[in-house]
Tab-separated table of C-alpha atoms in Angstrom:
chain	number	residue	atom	x	y	z
H	17	MET	CA	117.482	-3.000	57.975
H	18	ASP	CA	119.179	-6.152	57.757
H	19	TYR	CA	116.826	-8.681	56.373
H	20	SER	CA	119.303	-11.346	56.518
H	21	ARG	CA	119.305	-11.028	60.527
H	22	LEU	CA	116.784	-10.980	60.223
H	23	ILE	CA	115.181	-13.721	58.264
H	24	ARG	CA	116.071	-17.141	58.593
H	25	PRO	CA	115.971	-20.619	56.931
H	26	GLU	CA	113.960	-21.975	59.119
H	27	ARG	CA	112.501	-18.672	61.719
H	28	VAL	CA	111.316	-15.240	60.605
H	29	HIS	CA	111.933	-12.181	63.106
H	30	GLY	CA	108.724	-11.608	64.402
H	31	SER	CA	109.175	-7.906	63.649
H	32	LEU	CA	108.386	-8.287	60.457
H	33	TYR	CA	105.347	-8.065	60.554
H	34	THR	CA	104.751	-4.973	62.689
H	35	ASP	CA	107.295	-2.841	62.088
H	36	PRO	CA	105.997	0.194	60.310
H	37	ALA	CA	109.950	0.639	58.995
H	38	VAL	CA	109.477	-3.331	57.507
H	39	PHE	CA	106.313	-2.445	55.054
H	40	ALA	CA	108.050	0.928	53.596
H	41	ASP	CA	110.516	-0.989	52.574
H	42	GLU	CA	107.621	-3.508	50.618
H	43	LEU	CA	105.496	-0.213	49.294
H	44	GLU	CA	109.491	0.333	47.695
H	45	ARG	CA	110.972	-2.549	46.908
H	46	ILE	CA	107.593	-4.902	45.921
H	47	TRP	CA	104.241	-3.428	45.994
H	48	TYR	CA	105.768	-0.545	43.683
H	49	GLY	CA	108.464	-1.954	42.740
H	50	GLY	CA	107.689	-5.410	40.784
H	51	TRP	CA	104.496	-6.317	38.943
H	52	VAL	CA	101.150	-6.339	41.214
H	53	PHE	CA	98.180	-7.855	40.209
H	54	VAL	CA	95.466	-5.615	39.527
H	55	GLY	CA	91.898	-6.612	37.708
H	56	HIS	CA	90.883	-8.855	35.523
H	57	GLU	CA	90.467	-7.472	31.419
H	58	SER	CA	86.647	-8.350	32.053
H	59	GLU	CA	85.906	-5.799	34.533
H	60	VAL	CA	85.802	-3.346	31.880
H	61	PRO	CA	84.305	-4.984	29.045
H	62	GLN	CA	83.285	-2.005	27.107
H	63	PRO	CA	84.759	0.402	25.358
H	64	ASN	CA	84.805	3.226	28.150
H	65	ASP	CA	84.556	0.641	31.044
H	66	TYR	CA	86.158	2.013	34.286
H	67	VAL	CA	86.808	0.413	37.751
H	68	ARG	CA	88.494	2.131	40.724
H	69	LYS	CA	91.816	-0.902	42.028
H	70	ASN	CA	94.589	-0.414	43.839
H	71	ILE	CA	98.908	-1.214	43.688
H	72	GLY	CA	99.674	-1.035	47.362
H	73	PRO	CA	97.690	1.864	48.974
H	74	GLN	CA	98.179	3.009	45.550
H	75	ASP	CA	94.408	4.455	44.145
H	76	ILE	CA	94.308	3.232	40.222
H	77	ILE	CA	91.375	3.821	37.730
H	78	MET	CA	91.050	0.748	35.683
H	79	THR	CA	89.454	1.283	31.843
H	80	ARG	CA	89.648	0.726	28.547
H	81	ASP	CA	90.275	3.473	25.689
H	82	ARG	CA	87.337	3.051	22.468
H	83	ALA	CA	90.272	0.700	20.900
H	84	GLY	CA	90.064	-1.860	23.956
H	85	GLN	CA	93.109	-0.500	25.095
H	86	VAL	CA	93.525	-1.134	29.021
H	87	HIS	CA	95.502	1.483	31.137
H	88	LEU	CA	96.286	1.985	34.874
H	89	ILE	CA	95.998	5.199	35.748
H	90	THR	CA	96.914	7.238	39.317
H	91	ASN	CA	93.384	8.515	40.903
H	92	ARG	CA	94.862	12.409	41.329
H	93	CYS	CA	94.510	15.976	39.905
H	94	ALA	CA	97.887	17.491	38.120
H	95	HIS	CA	96.741	20.351	39.509
H	96	ARG	CA	96.409	20.482	43.265
H	97	GLY	CA	96.389	16.424	43.856
H	98	ASN	CA	92.451	16.024	44.158
H	99	LEU	CA	90.645	13.026	43.101
H	100	VAL	CA	88.899	13.237	39.535
H	101	CYS	CA	87.098	9.117	40.163
H	102	ASP	CA	84.359	8.893	43.493
H	103	GLU	CA	82.079	6.408	41.171
H	104	PRO	CA	83.810	2.789	41.666
H	105	ARG	CA	83.040	1.478	38.411
H	106	GLY	CA	81.401	3.309	35.164
H	107	ASN	CA	81.681	4.100	31.726
H	108	SER	CA	83.078	7.478	30.666
H	109	SER	CA	85.260	8.912	27.956
H	110	SER	CA	86.682	11.456	30.464
H	111	PHE	CA	87.655	12.140	34.353
H	112	ARG	CA	87.024	15.714	35.584
H	113	CYS	CA	88.201	17.016	39.308
H	114	PRO	CA	85.527	18.430	41.202
H	115	TYR	CA	88.631	21.057	42.724
H	116	HIS	CA	88.818	23.761	40.067
H	117	GLY	CA	87.203	22.320	36.591
H	118	TRP	CA	90.349	20.192	35.287
H	119	THR	CA	89.574	16.795	32.679
H	120	TYR	CA	91.622	14.167	31.394
H	121	SER	CA	91.444	11.342	28.915
H	122	ASN	CA	90.490	7.822	30.116
H	123	THR	CA	94.445	7.484	29.768
H	124	GLY	CA	95.326	9.499	31.767
H	125	ASP	CA	95.659	12.696	28.653
H	126	MET	CA	94.818	16.008	29.944
H	127	LEU	CA	91.699	17.206	27.542
H	128	GLY	CA	91.918	21.799	29.046
H	129	TYR	CA	91.289	23.565	32.527
H	130	PRO	CA	88.738	26.344	32.605
H	131	TYR	CA	89.674	30.000	32.147
H	132	ASN	CA	93.130	28.956	30.403
H	133	LYS	CA	93.859	32.857	29.703
H	134	GLY	CA	95.585	32.759	33.825
H	135	TYR	CA	98.577	30.505	32.152
H	136	GLY	CA	99.076	31.495	28.477
H	137	GLY	CA	95.538	29.934	27.182
H	138	LYS	CA	95.048	26.856	25.549
H	139	GLY	CA	97.191	24.008	25.106
H	140	LYS	CA	99.834	25.769	26.847
H	141	LEU	CA	99.803	23.230	29.647
H	142	ASN	CA	101.071	19.365	29.201
H	143	LEU	CA	100.174	17.748	32.713
H	144	GLY	CA	98.413	15.194	32.247
H	145	LEU	CA	97.463	12.250	34.480
H	146	GLY	CA	99.749	9.612	36.035
H	147	VAL	CA	100.642	6.832	34.266
H	148	VAL	CA	101.239	3.547	35.347
H	149	PRO	CA	104.519	3.053	33.507
H	150	ARG	CA	104.344	-1.029	33.440
H	151	VAL	CA	100.626	-2.700	31.876
H	152	GLU	CA	100.897	-6.404	30.856
H	153	SER	CA	97.680	-9.204	31.361
H	154	TYR	CA	98.072	-12.811	30.586
H	155	HIS	CA	94.683	-15.101	30.578
H	156	GLY	CA	92.666	-11.208	31.699
H	157	PHE	CA	94.468	-10.656	34.988
H	158	VAL	CA	96.294	-7.695	34.628
H	159	PHE	CA	99.458	-6.747	35.564
H	160	GLY	CA	101.005	-3.191	37.318
H	161	SER	CA	104.228	-1.809	37.894
H	162	PHE	CA	105.511	1.724	38.600
H	163	ASN	CA	109.261	0.216	37.991
H	164	PRO	CA	109.793	1.201	34.495
H	165	ASN	CA	112.726	-1.506	33.955
H	166	VAL	CA	111.018	-4.485	35.390
H	167	PRO	CA	111.624	-8.540	34.150
H	168	PRO	CA	108.616	-9.460	31.460
H	169	LEU	CA	105.351	-10.809	32.467
H	170	LEU	CA	106.360	-14.091	32.348
H	171	GLU	CA	109.139	-13.548	33.816
H	172	HIS	CA	108.002	-13.292	37.049
H	173	LEU	CA	104.747	-15.723	36.548
H	174	GLY	CA	107.794	-17.787	35.482
H	175	ALA	CA	105.962	-22.186	36.307
H	176	ALA	CA	102.623	-19.770	37.819
H	177	ALA	CA	101.529	-19.125	34.318
H	178	GLY	CA	101.083	-22.765	34.317
H	179	GLU	CA	98.920	-22.890	36.670
H	180	ILE	CA	96.705	-19.830	35.650
H	181	ASP	CA	96.535	-21.844	32.425
H	182	ARG	CA	94.720	-24.576	34.653
H	183	LEU	CA	91.864	-22.892	35.122
H	184	ALA	CA	91.651	-21.483	31.487
H	185	ARG	CA	91.380	-25.383	30.439
H	186	LEU	CA	88.506	-25.674	33.001
H	187	SER	CA	86.592	-23.342	30.226
H	188	PRO	CA	85.299	-24.551	27.283
H	189	THR	CA	86.447	-21.692	25.277
H	190	GLY	CA	89.249	-21.258	26.858
H	191	LYS	CA	88.302	-17.841	28.850
H	192	VAL	CA	88.607	-17.107	32.734
H	193	ARG	CA	85.426	-13.945	33.624
H	194	LEU	CA	86.092	-12.007	36.867
H	195	ASP	CA	82.860	-10.050	36.707
H	196	ASN	CA	81.334	-10.645	39.083
H	197	GLY	CA	82.439	-7.640	41.597
H	198	TRP	CA	84.683	-8.553	44.770
H	199	LEU	CA	82.876	-8.555	48.415
H	200	ARG	CA	85.549	-6.065	50.810
H	201	HIS	CA	87.227	-7.885	53.964
H	202	ARG	CA	89.423	-5.246	55.781
H	203	THR	CA	91.384	-7.289	58.625
H	204	ARG	CA	93.480	-5.485	61.409
H	205	ALA	CA	97.089	-8.461	60.006
H	206	ASN	CA	99.429	-7.729	58.117
H	207	TRP	CA	98.960	-8.793	54.835
H	208	LYS	CA	101.777	-10.732	54.138
H	209	LEU	CA	99.573	-12.840	57.329
H	210	LEU	CA	97.742	-13.488	55.100
H	211	ALA	CA	99.875	-14.696	51.174
H	212	GLU	CA	101.287	-17.095	54.760
H	213	ASN	CA	98.269	-18.930	55.282
H	214	GLU	CA	97.141	-19.085	51.457
H	215	THR	CA	99.222	-22.771	50.771
H	216	ASP	CA	99.666	-23.534	54.158
H	217	GLY	CA	97.918	-26.811	54.737
H	218	TYR	CA	98.683	-28.022	58.132
H	219	HIS	CA	95.931	-25.757	59.709
H	220	PRO	CA	92.455	-26.476	57.332
H	221	GLN	CA	91.988	-29.656	59.701
H	222	PHE	CA	92.267	-27.186	62.566
H	223	VAL	CA	90.766	-24.162	62.019
H	224	HIS	CA	87.832	-26.007	59.411
H	225	GLY	CA	87.561	-27.849	61.250
H	226	SER	CA	84.748	-27.487	62.483
H	227	ILE	CA	83.474	-26.541	59.306
H	228	PHE	CA	84.253	-29.861	58.028
H	229	SER	CA	82.470	-32.249	60.118
H	230	VAL	CA	78.961	-30.471	60.226
H	231	THR	CA	79.300	-30.637	55.917
H	232	GLY	CA	80.469	-34.118	55.646
H	233	SER	CA	83.195	-31.479	53.490
H	234	THR	CA	85.721	-34.140	51.335
H	235	ILE	CA	88.541	-30.902	51.606
H	236	GLY	CA	89.562	-32.007	55.545
H	237	PRO	CA	91.530	-35.355	54.616
H	238	LEU	CA	93.412	-34.112	51.360
H	239	TYR	CA	95.403	-32.309	54.119
H	240	SER	CA	96.585	-34.342	56.721
H	241	ASP	CA	100.072	-36.563	56.889
H	242	ALA	CA	98.392	-39.413	54.504
H	243	SER	CA	97.843	-37.446	51.778
H	244	THR	CA	99.925	-37.801	47.841
H	245	ALA	CA	99.350	-34.229	47.608
H	246	VAL	CA	101.915	-31.847	47.579
H	247	THR	CA	103.089	-28.589	48.220
H	248	ARG	CA	104.957	-26.699	45.523
H	249	ALA	CA	107.890	-24.044	45.456
H	250	LEU	CA	107.116	-22.796	41.991
H	251	GLY	CA	109.483	-19.904	42.330
H	252	ASN	CA	109.695	-16.157	42.240
H	253	GLY	CA	107.434	-16.888	45.704
H	254	HIS	CA	105.162	-17.628	43.681
H	255	SER	CA	103.085	-21.358	45.619
H	256	GLU	CA	100.900	-23.987	45.154
H	257	ASN	CA	98.783	-26.867	46.397
H	258	ASP	CA	98.731	-29.382	44.064
H	259	LEU	CA	95.452	-31.364	44.637
H	260	ARG	CA	96.285	-34.026	41.899
H	261	PRO	CA	97.668	-36.551	43.375
H	262	GLU	CA	94.810	-36.656	45.577
H	263	PHE	CA	92.522	-36.715	42.392
H	264	ARG	CA	93.873	-38.897	40.266
H	265	LYS	CA	93.114	-41.370	42.752
H	266	PHE	CA	89.864	-41.609	42.489
H	267	ALA	CA	89.541	-40.628	39.077
H	268	GLU	CA	86.020	-39.225	38.972
H	269	PRO	CA	85.743	-36.001	36.846
H	270	MET	CA	84.168	-32.994	39.032
H	271	ARG	CA	85.329	-34.413	41.802
H	272	TRP	CA	87.810	-31.359	42.367
H	273	PHE	CA	84.142	-29.366	42.549
H	274	GLY	CA	82.572	-31.642	45.669
H	275	THR	CA	80.820	-33.076	42.402
H	276	THR	CA	79.907	-35.907	39.590
H	277	ALA	CA	79.954	-35.620	36.595
H	278	ASP	CA	75.918	-36.266	35.378
H	279	ARG	CA	74.657	-33.300	38.242
H	280	VAL	CA	76.897	-31.049	35.255
H	281	PRO	CA	76.289	-32.435	31.798
H	282	GLU	CA	76.152	-29.793	29.180
H	283	TYR	CA	79.158	-28.757	30.698
H	284	VAL	CA	80.860	-31.922	30.682
H	285	ALA	CA	79.643	-32.618	27.204
H	286	LYS	CA	81.264	-28.655	26.114
H	287	MET	CA	84.460	-30.098	27.621
H	288	ARG	CA	84.553	-33.356	25.864
H	289	GLU	CA	83.323	-31.973	22.635
H	290	VAL	CA	86.482	-28.781	22.363
H	291	HIS	CA	89.097	-30.970	23.731
H	292	GLY	CA	87.798	-35.445	23.543
H	293	GLU	CA	90.470	-37.600	24.548
H	294	ALA	CA	92.109	-34.739	26.874
H	295	ALA	CA	88.699	-33.351	28.856
H	296	GLU	CA	89.094	-36.610	31.009
H	297	GLU	CA	91.939	-35.741	32.457
H	298	ILE	CA	91.231	-31.869	32.863
H	299	MET	CA	87.909	-32.352	34.746
H	300	ILE	CA	89.449	-35.139	37.284
H	301	GLU	CA	93.169	-32.781	37.729
H	302	GLY	CA	90.144	-29.719	38.485
H	303	ALA	CA	91.232	-26.209	38.978
H	304	PRO	CA	94.587	-24.591	40.436
H	305	HIS	CA	95.346	-23.747	44.042
H	306	VAL	CA	98.568	-21.564	43.482
H	307	MET	CA	99.979	-18.214	45.492
H	308	ILE	CA	101.027	-15.688	42.661
H	309	PHE	CA	103.652	-13.298	44.627
H	310	PRO	CA	102.966	-10.185	46.396
H	311	ASN	CA	98.430	-10.577	45.572
H	312	LEU	CA	96.700	-12.904	43.727
H	313	PHE	CA	95.199	-16.251	45.406
H	314	ILE	CA	93.910	-18.956	42.720
H	315	ALA	CA	91.616	-20.602	45.298
H	316	GLU	CA	89.889	-23.392	43.235
H	317	ILE	CA	86.789	-22.097	42.377
H	318	GLN	CA	87.415	-18.298	44.085
H	319	VAL	CA	89.847	-15.304	43.929
H	320	PHE	CA	91.582	-13.408	45.830
H	321	ASN	CA	93.558	-9.951	46.006
H	322	ILE	CA	96.012	-8.735	49.403
H	323	GLN	CA	95.661	-4.944	49.414
H	324	PRO	CA	98.247	-3.913	52.027
H	325	LEU	CA	97.167	-0.496	53.699
H	326	SER	CA	99.926	-0.484	56.794
H	327	ALA	CA	101.438	-2.902	58.319
H	328	HIS	CA	98.992	-3.303	61.117
H	329	GLU	CA	96.341	-3.949	58.697
H	330	CYS	CA	95.174	-4.916	55.228
H	331	ILE	CA	92.084	-5.851	52.488
H	332	GLN	CA	91.397	-9.320	51.303
H	333	PHE	CA	88.965	-8.646	47.909
H	334	SER	CA	87.395	-11.842	46.985
H	335	THR	CA	85.075	-13.046	43.905
H	336	SER	CA	84.256	-15.799	42.361
H	337	VAL	CA	85.850	-17.409	39.027
H	338	GLN	CA	83.115	-17.061	36.167
H	339	LEU	CA	84.050	-19.831	32.862
H	340	ASP	CA	82.676	-18.021	30.020
H	341	GLY	CA	80.881	-21.283	28.669
H	342	ALA	CA	79.574	-22.760	31.282
H	343	ASP	CA	76.570	-21.861	32.916
H	344	GLU	CA	75.912	-25.002	35.349
H	345	LEU	CA	79.572	-24.186	37.499
H	346	ASN	CA	78.647	-20.980	37.307
H	347	LYS	CA	75.801	-20.788	39.505
H	348	ARG	CA	77.367	-22.914	41.994
H	349	MET	CA	80.854	-21.664	41.724
H	350	LEU	CA	78.735	-18.301	42.963
H	351	SER	CA	76.267	-19.578	45.959
H	352	GLN	CA	79.808	-21.658	47.089
H	353	SER	CA	82.151	-18.459	47.215
H	354	ILE	CA	79.275	-16.488	49.171
H	355	GLY	CA	78.836	-19.382	51.744
H	356	SER	CA	82.797	-19.580	52.590
H	357	VAL	CA	83.930	-16.207	51.664
H	358	GLY	CA	80.992	-13.883	51.458
H	359	PRO	CA	80.154	-11.567	54.132
H	360	ALA	CA	79.294	-14.043	57.026
H	361	GLY	CA	81.610	-17.198	54.805
H	362	MET	CA	82.373	-19.585	56.961
H	363	LEU	CA	85.805	-20.172	55.593
H	364	LEU	CA	86.978	-16.708	55.732
H	365	ALA	CA	85.503	-15.916	58.923
H	366	ASP	CA	88.204	-18.726	60.398
H	367	ASP	CA	91.119	-18.295	58.649
H	368	THR	CA	90.570	-13.822	59.674
H	369	GLU	CA	90.354	-14.474	63.119
H	370	MET	CA	93.810	-16.350	62.950
H	371	TYR	CA	95.370	-13.534	60.826
H	372	GLU	CA	94.505	-11.437	63.493
H	373	ARG	CA	94.401	-12.806	66.417
H	374	ASN	CA	98.409	-13.936	64.460
H	375	GLN	CA	98.518	-9.703	64.738
H	376	VAL	CA	98.206	-9.801	68.669
H	377	GLY	CA	100.558	-12.367	68.819
H	378	VAL	CA	103.407	-11.223	67.014
H	379	ALA	CA	104.199	-8.631	69.046
H	380	GLN	CA	104.556	-9.737	71.682
H	381	LEU	CA	108.362	-9.251	73.102
H	382	LEU	CA	109.256	-13.314	73.085
H	383	PRO	CA	108.958	-15.272	71.989
H	384	GLU	CA	111.020	-13.053	68.453
H	385	TRP	CA	110.757	-15.649	66.128
H	386	LEU	CA	108.050	-17.925	63.925
H	387	ASP	CA	108.989	-20.981	63.212
H	388	LEU	CA	109.147	-22.917	59.423
H	389	ARG	CA	110.469	-25.752	59.495
H	390	ARG	CA	107.924	-28.666	59.353
H	391	GLY	CA	108.967	-30.674	56.432
H	392	LEU	CA	112.321	-29.566	56.056
H	393	ALA	CA	114.125	-32.951	56.266
H	394	ARG	CA	112.038	-33.913	53.861
H	395	GLU	CA	111.707	-32.213	50.968
H	396	SER	CA	112.485	-33.122	47.544
H	397	LEU	CA	112.684	-32.088	44.110
H	398	ASP	CA	109.765	-32.837	41.385
H	399	ASP	CA	110.509	-34.142	38.536
H	400	LYS	CA	110.864	-30.161	37.284
H	401	GLY	CA	112.959	-29.203	39.462
H	402	PHE	CA	110.599	-27.296	42.032
H	403	ARG	CA	111.258	-28.110	45.619
H	404	ILE	CA	108.098	-30.068	46.936
H	405	GLY	CA	107.137	-31.098	50.543
H	406	GLY	CA	104.443	-32.869	52.005
H	407	ALA	CA	100.354	-31.793	52.402
H	408	THR	CA	101.020	-29.951	55.346
H	409	ASP	CA	104.428	-28.693	55.318
H	410	GLU	CA	105.355	-25.237	55.701
H	411	THR	CA	108.019	-24.787	51.569
H	412	ALA	CA	105.738	-21.904	50.454
H	413	MET	CA	106.536	-20.364	52.577
H	414	ARG	CA	110.386	-20.652	52.865
H	415	ALA	CA	109.833	-20.499	49.720
H	416	PHE	CA	108.033	-16.774	49.932
H	417	TRP	CA	110.974	-15.344	52.324
H	418	GLN	CA	113.237	-16.482	50.953
H	419	HIS	CA	112.459	-14.423	47.529
H	420	TYR	CA	110.607	-11.681	49.020
H	421	LYS	CA	114.407	-11.334	51.642
H	422	SER	CA	115.865	-11.361	47.672
H	423	LEU	CA	114.105	-8.256	47.125
H	424	MET	CA	114.258	-6.445	50.144
H	425	GLU	CA	117.516	-6.641	49.669
H	426	ALA	CA	118.314	-5.959	46.418
């Protein structure tokens, strides 16, 4: 594939969303070749806990061994390839293949095989489960890579690590939990349409306008040409909608959460006790709205994980953020997440409709290209050297595609 021809600074070719050959390249170079968000340590809090996850189409078991170490192992028996784990989660120190009874520890090591004389006796085989060679975490967010030579996770995260820091410091104890379980939304759309949309500030007023008007939400004005918010490219394909300039104008703690300090007094008191004078700034600026390449999206009060299935289909997992030591907020975060991205959630239903309409549209022969030029002429660099655009500009999409191109051509 000639990705230089398909990806231009101001446009991308429609075949990038539909061609199975492109999807095959993505699996090799992005999903198996780089860092991918898998899950959170809080999902396996106790020794021997496990939960089934994915890296792209790969079925992965995230485990915590008896010593507390988190592992990512493949859900495939080393004998005849059967699945060794059926349950979505549980607690076990071992896994047993139902086909021929081979057993493995929760670190992937072989424990035994029945009728061992057929193999010359005990201990003659050393066939363990597949182990994802690189596993690292940041604030409990677990990432994995099938590439043993991938650079360190912090190098991949770059400036996006600071956005995860922002989320963690909203907890009085500095800890985030993602232990409410994940809702699974299957979408007939290419995964990149979801990744692009996460920091697209151009669509909310149109796609979600009816919700904003009915609920009286203050979110809509944050995404307009009159907004002081910015779209920022953070490097390595990461991007954010930085809404802090808007919240700083009002200087009202907890406005970012749609409430006031007097409505959550216990939380505010804890934050002031822990952070002192800095607590006011933290509670005014709120949580990040950041897309971490290729599949982790933190949207203030909820987290999304994108899993590609084919060029035409993906799954979007969603869960509510839970801040350790912030019970007042956590109940409302769960409730709001259900209302916005739950099975009957309003926001996700709108977005999914757009994803699937896009997928049908990009399959049409003409016009061949998708335009990415919005705000190109008014981009600038911030004081840290990051490229920024207006709240509705396509700065994030252009950065996504340039990073994508570098990986696909490597």
